Amino acid sequence: GVAAALLAAAASVRRAPVFGEPLWRGATGALAAAGWALVTTIAVTEARDLVLTLPSPPPTGDEWAFQAFRDEVLSARVAARGALSMTASLVLAGCATLLLAGGFLFREAFHRWLGIGLFGIVLGKLVLSDVWRLSRLQQVAVFLAVGALLLGAAFLYARHGRRIAALLSDAPKRPPAGPLLVLLAAGALASPARALDPSAFRFARELQGVASPGLHAVEPDRELFASSRGSPGSLEDVRIEGPGGAEVPWVLRPVPAPEPGRAVEGAVVDPVVLPDGSVRAVVDLGPKPPRHGELRLDLAGEEFLRPVRIEVSPDGRRFGVLAEGARVWAVRDVPGARRTWVRHPPSEARFVRVTILPGAGDPPRILGASVAAGEGGEPPLSLLDLKVPVAVRSQDGRESVLDLDLGAGGLPVEAVLLAVGNGAFERRVRVFGSEDGRAFVPCGGGVVFRALPGKDGRQPEGLRLAAACGGRRHLRLAIADGDSPPLRVTRISAGWRTREVVFRATDGGRHVLLSGADVKAPSYDLAALLARGDAGAIVPVSLGRREENPRFREREEARPFTERHRGAIAALLAVLFAGLALWAARLLRRPGHGG
């Protein structure tokens, strides 16, 4: 679009009365040169994309897989750099020939100079780059093709210039393109919107219980996530068909967690590191402290695992132990494997002294702290119980490996929950994911623990691991046992935050949820409407059994024109290059014919 605008501007200035002035002639040349430079860049870029084959991208949201994908893309580009360089040279030479021929045919000296200059760039690229980087076969091909184009352009320029120019001067002028473009744009804008086509969707599930108009909600199950063709957890390919075939707007949103309460910042006083490696600080909550049951710490450190002692005092002089044994931790290079908050019995004390006791890793520095009521819970999870496999010990006997099969890909797993039969323990765990069960990449981890019994007999524990595995079917847990006996894992569950599909029915009656199509994500205004305020009652409905959509029609994969006719295009180019080469050879045998 920018190239067309620049060329149209150049043409407009050229037709203006001011074109005779040197300044405006220079402006016209600059506009035209910039426009043709953009056109040439587009041609080179598109041609290089046609000859470059890249690996398939991983699912959206998987950071580790995209790092590996980036390396694969770089390797593919390096392997194809010869073909890419040859393609760029051939396309540049073709563009130079077209500029030279167009400038000659339309009697435009400026475009002839552009073509000659671009040919100079091509020859410089051949001598300075291609001759050193291309294989022998690629060198022969690109030199023959560019040479043929040069000779063909020279022959046209020298032999048939006057005749073609005369024909063009007598030809009727073409109508301006502006009105035609306006008509085409108006036609495109006036075309009717595409209605929902159920034949593109492989699966259908009835939404049971839609008896009246209004907002309804249904919880998507494991089967719906697994059959979706969108990115894991997005349900981008889902459409809802209402009575009469109308498309029903919907939005996917997480079920809200219990309100955790407002956090109140405290002033951190005297953060110190004690001789035994403990880290201690006092948090002053002010003269009117709130009732609190959760301490949230801002800790500086990449990897640590330490128990926490919490003491409280009304005056900052005499402290009593409120809670002890909860852990804070961070695992280096594992996104999401970090926990820096602890829960404790309710308190209204102004001063909270927190001591991060000795443990693994360097002592983390306490940068800040806040308290909250601690009455809110974790977001609700949809759980999938997995078969507990037999643990495989590493060769050095210091690690246990558990390989898990989710049964299907596409599940938006965010956490792994364990049940362990051991008494007190504390272990680092890394989580890996795989599409095929063979090549695994890191995707989560954390620390599982069960503390020793405290004075009150309680044993604080944490058995949940972060695991953002991008919809991969296979998971692997690597438990670092060290010299301790392996854990007796009795139960494993994969979980993801519970979501709901909220849709707005205009009529009661039969509604069908369609999925399993290669379509783009829909765009409705329902999400914005729900975000603006309370939408009233939302009626829960249930999701029926998945069935094959009887209206589904298998469609041939849409491919570009160049992919569908690769053989014909290759043959046409071969004939064109062969004809130009023969033509050039004929000119060489009769050097005086064109004098």
C-alpha angles and dihedrals in degrees: 000000000000091000092052091048092051093048092046090050091050091051092048093051091047091057093047121098091241092065091095092067115092094233094055092044088055091048090051091052092049092050093048093045092050092048094050090045089058092047090051091048091052091050093049093046095049093046091050090050090054094057096040117088114197130188120258114269120245123244118293119271099026105124097184094048091050090054089055089043090054090055091049091051092050090049091050091051092049092049091050099041092108093054091044093051092047091049092050091051093049094048092047090050091049091050090048090052092050092049092048093047092045092050090049097045094045093040093243112149091188093061091045089056090048091053092047091048092050090050087054090054090050093050091048090051091050094052100038102036119006097051089059101038106038127083118247093260092048091049091053092047097048095043092049093047096046091044091051091051091049093050093044092051091047092051093049090047095050103035112035106021101111095043095052093043090053091050091050093048090057095044118104114260118255119242115257114270096222099082091043092053090048091052092048092049091048090050092051092049092048094050112112121256116259113257124222110283110201092190091079094063122084099199135045130192125182118233103224122208104032097139102151142018119278140065120335133176134204129182113234112230133213092269093056093050091047094051096045117110094206128090113296113288095003102093087205093161095055120115128176119217117204131197111308093020097286118154112244119211117236142171132205114222136162120256104253119251121234110282107267095204130242116307117230118209118229131201111250110222128192102352104193141167112230124217093257091056096261120139119219137181138160120231116209111204096187134250093302104042118188124235105268138184102169132058117204116197131198102215129184111214139096101218130017141128117198141152119239132222119200122199128177136202135179094213105025094246109082117037131192127199111257101173139350137181105047114126136229119197148165129193117208118241094005112112112225095010095120132104120179103161133083133193123225138173114288115279139174096195118135096218124053118186113200122193120189100206126217116288144122122332133021117314108272116228118237107231100168145342142203136180133221136184090259092213095118118091137213116286110275114264133211104223132208114194113221132201110261106236127209108270117243116214120222119243093260091047094234099107136052120210124202119188114203131193117205091195094237141026127243097059112138095228113182103164144022118214123200136196112205129193097204123103113232119355143145122203139166114229129193122200123211131186134208138181096209104022093250110073111049129189127191114263108158148330143159141166129303118198147159114200128220115269112278128216089278091051094247122134112206111214141179119197103162125106129195112238121172097173101162098239096305116159099218127058131188125200116202108194115196103219098166108187093333122104114267120267120260099229108196101174138019126189130181114214142187131185109274113254134191133206108224115195135175115229118201092195137018118249140071116358123179128199111215125197143157102074134124096240135132122261112273123243117217131162092229093097091056091047093052091047092056095069149300109340095192128239118357113204115219117227133181132244117239129220117295114252137174109267105246090206094055116123122191110235131203111250110260110243131181119263091250091055094047093050103032094132095050093046092049091049092048092051091047091052091047094051092044091051093049091048092052090046091052091048090052091052090052092053091051104038095163097051097087096047 
